[in-house]
Structures are given as structure tokens and as C-alpha cells.
Amino acid sequence: MPIPDRLTERKSFIHSLDPRMKIIVCVSFCFYFSISMNFYFLTVGLVFAALSVKLAKLKFREIAGRFLLLNFFLLILFITVPFTPESDVECYFRLGSWGYGVEGFLFTLKILLRGNILLLLITSLLSTINFVILGHALNHLLFPRKLIHLLLFSVRYLNVIHQEFARMRRAAVMRGFTPRMNFHTYRTFAHFAGTLLVRSLKRSERIMDAMKCRGFNGNFYLIYHFKAAGKDWLAGTAMLFLLIILAYGEFYV
Amino acid sequence: MFKLENIAFAYENGVEVLSDFSLALAKGEKLALTGSNGSGKTTILEIMVGLLKPQKGKVIFAGTERTAEKDFQEVRIRTGYLFQEADDQLFCPTVQEEIAFGLFNLGKTREKIPAIINAALKHVGLEGFGSRITYQLSSGEKRLVALAALLAMEPEVLLLDEPTAELDKNAISRLKAILNGLDKTMLIVSHDNSFTEAVTGRKISLD
């Protein structure tokens, strides 16, 4: 199954919150931390993001994959970004005519903090919402309906298309196909892609027919309704209050 | 209930599937339609609900001839069409949304819908399946969910395209029991002789 839903089903404080509140808090915090330039506030943010992962009862092992991927990429930035050919800036050390600049290093350090804050926040607040519920919550937040249905249909048919690809691949393998670096392999994969495209198109036509047969008239309806409880308002207000303090402290003090 | 008169149909690539085909489906009748592969069985069903337009001939539903897309919208709501492949029919993420889709289109209110969903699932023997994710169901369950979604709309006619394909013995006997318990007009396309004999009265062959 290509759709990861292993983070969405467990009992924790974060999981029990109203998904609409989680989306609002996540988006506003991500926006703030991605423009924040203050080291103290970024450190507070990292602690706060780590705390929310803890509250969502996610284990490090489960998110290690995305964590390592991001930090490996950031490591490359640490190797490249701080180097400067200019001679009059403050440097930690020099390699020939190139210096490893202090300013560049601190700048990259901020990127590192930001990247990890965003990753942890999105993992704890958004990845803990099931795709279907996410779609419905976005609808309640007045997100464009067409995009939501695109999301939900993609989730639904990604799996079908994946199965179709797996079936074709098995059929090819059963007739002695092994992928190699040759023209025959490229052509075979091109055939897979082409067949998949044609079949998906045909399937989408049949789905449209199925919808028409059940009286589809262009309107989509969503069945779920959410109710925000007291703790949702409390948590949401507290988070937004914290955000205002941080933003005020950074931009006005 | 349904009448096809002198229908001729050829696909865009020039393959002619039907020439001068006629069919009458009386109210309350249960009819089986058989024929070899490519003989136009599915084409006939698609013409009946207006998904395909025949080059010649008339489609008559409930005594009125239907030609324009608008005429067929009423036909489709009063007819439940079960597709050959359940994956084509189930496009909503969860089972209850799948069943609710048609009900919303019929203009049912949100308050009434949960009870109808539960009744439809009970009818096909899938109680408690409401919040299940559709793509994680087995082929038999998918077929029954698709049927429940049709039955919830209370159609007068059922058109079933190969309903027993991909089903095991248990699922087939369950389907038989459900269909035999329904007092509706039916047209069943199937190769499964024992199934059609158990469910339908009359049989016509396209060969």
C-alpha cells in the first residue's frame, strides 16, 4: 500500500484534537517559523515542536526516515553554503582562497532549526490526521472543493493504479522479463506507463458514468461534521496566543 | 418498464455490435441476458441508461421515449446499474460516503441518511461496515457495497452486469438470496447459468 496511514491511528492528546484546529495551528506556526530570524525563538520553536511530537505519542523510530532525509540534505548545505571566496569576512578556518564564514554558518544553522521545526510540527499535527478526515476538515476551512476532491480521488485511485502497475509487472516478469540497462527495458517501462495512462483514462470515464448513474449533477456532498470541544478551543487559543507573543517579541521589541 | 426498439449501434472504430436489436422488459420481470464475449451485452445496458447513444432505434422507459441527456437523468435515478468492475463504481473513500453519495443526489437530508445507510448495509449482510475504507475491502465485499449503494436509492429497475464475476461460492449464494428477496424489475447479464436459473424467469441470448 502506497498510502501511509500508520501514524493516524492511536490514542493521544494530539490525535483527539479537532483536525481543523490542528490545521490552523500548524499552518500559522509554520508560517511564523519559516520567516523568524531569531535564534532564541527558533530554539523555543524546536523544543515546542519536539514536545508536540511527544504529545502525539510518535516514536522517533517511526519518523526517523523523513528526519534523516531532511538532515542529510541540510548537511550538504553546511558543507557548501558557508564557504566564501571573499577575504575580508570573519572565518572559522580557510582552505586556500576559500574561507568558512561565520555569518554563513549561522545562517545555515537557522535553516537547520527551521527545517526541523517544520518537519516535527507537520509530522505531529498533520500526519496524525487521516487523509479522508483531512479532506473533510479542509472543506470546513473553506478550501476549494475541487482541490479537496482531487485529493480524495487521488487517495482512492492511487492504490488501484499501483495494483494495476504491479499486475503488469508480474505479467512481464512471468514471461522472463528482468529490468536491465538496455533499450528493451526502457521500451517495456514506456509501454507500462502508456498502458497505465490509457487504462486510467478509461477508468476515469467509467467512474464518471457510475457517478451519473447514481444521479450525479455536479455537486459534491461531504458526510462528516466536526464538533470542536472545550479543550480544542483551549488548546487552539493557547497556541495562537503563544504565536502572537513570539511574533511580537521578534518583530516589535 | 423498459423497451428497446430496433437499436443499431457501432463504436467509433467502426465495429458494429448491434443491428436491429429489440428488447422488452416488463414491470416486475426478471430477465437474463447471455451471449458470447463482444456480443454487446454491456453495450445494451449502457444504451438503456443513456451512457451510449444508439445510431438508430428508440429507448423507451416508463412509457416515454428518451433521447436527450436530460431525459436519461430521470431514468438513471430510477434504475440501479451494477457495473462489471466494482472498483469503477466505488469511488468514495469510505463505505458510508459511498452509499450517501446517491442519497445526497436524491436530495435526502443529512439527518435521514445514517439510518438509510445502516438499513442498506444490513440488507446486504454487511452491518457495521460503514466506516470501512473501500479500497481495503475484498472483491466480494466491494460488489455487495456497490449493490447496497444502489439499493439505498430504492430504484425500480436493477441492471446487473456480470454480478457473479470474481465472487466465490459463499458470496454468490448470498447475492442469490438478496436478489431473490427483491421485488424489482431486473435485467441480469451473466455467463453463470446456475445463477441466472436461480434468480431470473426468462432468458434471452444474443448469439
Coordinates of N, CA and C in Angstrom, one line a residue, chain A residues 1-6 8-9 129-134 136 152-160 163 224, chain B residues 86-87 90-99 121 126 128-139 141-143 145-146:
Chain A
M1 N 0.8 -1.2 0.0 CA 0.0 0.0 0.0 C 0.9 1.3 0.0
P2 N 0.7 2.1 -1.0 CA 1.5 3.3 -1.0 C 1.1 4.5 -0.1
I3 N -0.1 4.3 0.5 CA -0.6 5.4 1.4 C -0.2 5.2 2.8
P4 N 0.6 6.0 3.4 CA 1.0 5.8 4.8 C -0.1 6.2 5.8
D5 N -0.7 5.3 6.5 CA -1.7 5.7 7.5 C -1.4 5.2 8.8
R6 N -0.1 4.8 9.0 CA 0.2 4.2 10.3 C 0.3 5.2 11.4
T8 N -1.8 7.6 11.9 CA -3.1 8.3 12.2 C -3.9 7.5 13.2
E9 N -3.6 6.3 13.5 CA -4.5 5.5 14.4 C -3.8 5.2 15.7
I129 N -3.5 13.2 11.0 CA -4.9 13.2 10.5 C -5.0 12.3 9.4
N130 N -6.0 11.4 9.4 CA -6.3 10.5 8.3 C -6.6 11.3 7.0
F131 N -6.2 10.8 5.9 CA -6.4 11.5 4.6 C -7.9 12.0 4.4
V132 N -8.8 11.1 4.7 CA -10.2 11.3 4.4 C -10.6 12.5 5.3
I133 N -10.3 12.4 6.6 CA -10.6 13.4 7.6 C -10.0 14.7 7.2
L134 N -8.7 14.7 6.7 CA -8.0 15.9 6.3 C -8.8 16.6 5.2
H136 N -12.0 16.4 4.6 CA -13.2 17.0 5.1 C -13.0 18.2 6.0
L152 N -9.0 13.5 -2.5 CA -9.6 12.3 -2.1 C -9.7 11.3 -3.2
F153 N -9.9 11.7 -4.5 CA -9.9 10.8 -5.6 C -8.5 10.2 -5.8
S154 N -7.5 11.0 -5.6 CA -6.1 10.5 -5.7 C -5.8 9.4 -4.7
V155 N -6.2 9.7 -3.5 CA -6.0 8.7 -2.4 C -6.7 7.4 -2.8
R156 N -8.0 7.5 -3.3 CA -8.7 6.4 -3.7 C -8.1 5.6 -4.8
Y157 N -7.7 6.3 -5.8 CA -7.2 5.5 -7.0 C -5.8 5.3 -7.2
L158 N -5.0 6.0 -6.3 CA -3.5 5.7 -6.3 C -3.3 4.2 -6.1
N159 N -4.1 3.7 -5.2 CA -3.9 2.3 -4.8 C -4.3 1.4 -6.0
V160 N -5.4 1.7 -6.7 CA -5.8 0.9 -7.8 C -4.8 1.0 -9.0
Q163 N -1.8 -1.1 -8.0 CA -2.1 -2.5 -8.2 C -2.0 -2.9 -9.7
Y224 N -19.2 14.1 6.8 CA -18.8 14.4 8.1 C -19.0 15.8 8.6
Chain B
A86 N -16.3 -3.6 -9.7 CA -16.7 -2.8 -8.5 C -15.8 -1.6 -8.3
D87 N -14.5 -1.7 -8.7 CA -13.6 -0.6 -8.5 C -14.0 0.6 -9.3
L90 N -17.0 2.2 -7.0 CA -16.8 2.7 -5.6 C -15.7 3.7 -5.7
F91 N -16.0 5.0 -5.6 CA -15.0 6.0 -5.7 C -14.8 6.8 -4.5
C92 N -15.7 6.6 -3.5 CA -15.6 7.4 -2.2 C -14.6 6.7 -1.3
P93 N -14.0 7.4 -0.4 CA -13.0 6.8 0.5 C -13.6 5.8 1.5
T94 N -14.8 6.1 2.0 CA -15.4 5.1 3.0 C -16.7 4.6 2.5
V95 N -17.1 3.5 3.0 CA -18.4 2.8 2.6 C -19.6 3.7 2.8
Q96 N -19.6 4.4 4.0 CA -20.8 5.2 4.3 C -20.9 6.4 3.3
E97 N -19.8 6.9 2.9 CA -19.8 8.0 2.0 C -20.3 7.6 0.6
E98 N -19.8 6.3 0.3 CA -20.2 5.7 -1.0 C -21.7 5.6 -1.1
I99 N -22.4 5.1 0.0 CA -23.8 5.0 0.0 C -24.5 6.3 0.0
L121 N -26.9 -1.5 4.4 CA -25.8 -2.4 4.8 C -26.3 -3.7 5.4
L126 N -23.8 -6.6 5.5 CA -22.5 -6.0 5.9 C -22.7 -5.0 7.0
G128 N -22.2 -2.8 10.1 CA -21.0 -2.3 10.8 C -19.9 -2.0 9.8
F129 N -20.1 -2.1 8.5 CA -19.1 -1.8 7.5 C -19.0 -0.3 7.2
G130 N -19.9 0.5 7.8 CA -20.0 1.9 7.4 C -18.7 2.7 7.3
S131 N -17.8 2.6 8.3 CA -16.6 3.4 8.3 C -15.4 2.7 7.7
R132 N -15.6 1.5 7.1 CA -14.5 0.8 6.4 C -14.1 1.6 5.2
I133 N -12.8 1.4 4.9 CA -12.2 2.1 3.7 C -12.4 1.3 2.5
T134 N -13.0 1.8 1.4 CA -13.5 1.0 0.3 C -12.4 0.2 -0.4
Y135 N -11.2 0.8 -0.5 CA -10.2 0.0 -1.3 C -9.6 -1.1 -0.5
Q136 N -9.9 -1.2 0.8 CA -9.3 -2.3 1.6 C -10.3 -3.5 1.7
L137 N -11.5 -3.4 1.0 CA -12.4 -4.5 1.0 C -12.0 -5.6 0.1
S138 N -12.6 -6.8 0.3 CA -12.3 -7.9 -0.7 C -13.3 -7.7 -1.9
S139 N -13.0 -8.4 -3.0 CA -13.9 -8.2 -4.2 C -15.3 -8.5 -3.9
E141 N -16.9 -8.2 -1.0 CA -17.5 -7.1 -0.2 C -17.7 -5.9 -1.0
K142 N -16.7 -5.6 -2.0 CA -16.9 -4.4 -2.8 C -18.2 -4.5 -3.6
R143 N -18.4 -5.7 -4.2 CA -19.6 -5.9 -5.0 C -20.9 -5.7 -4.2
V145 N -21.1 -3.9 -1.4 CA -21.2 -2.4 -1.1 C -21.8 -1.7 -2.3
A146 N -21.3 -2.0 -3.5 CA -21.8 -1.3 -4.7 C -23.3 -1.6 -4.8

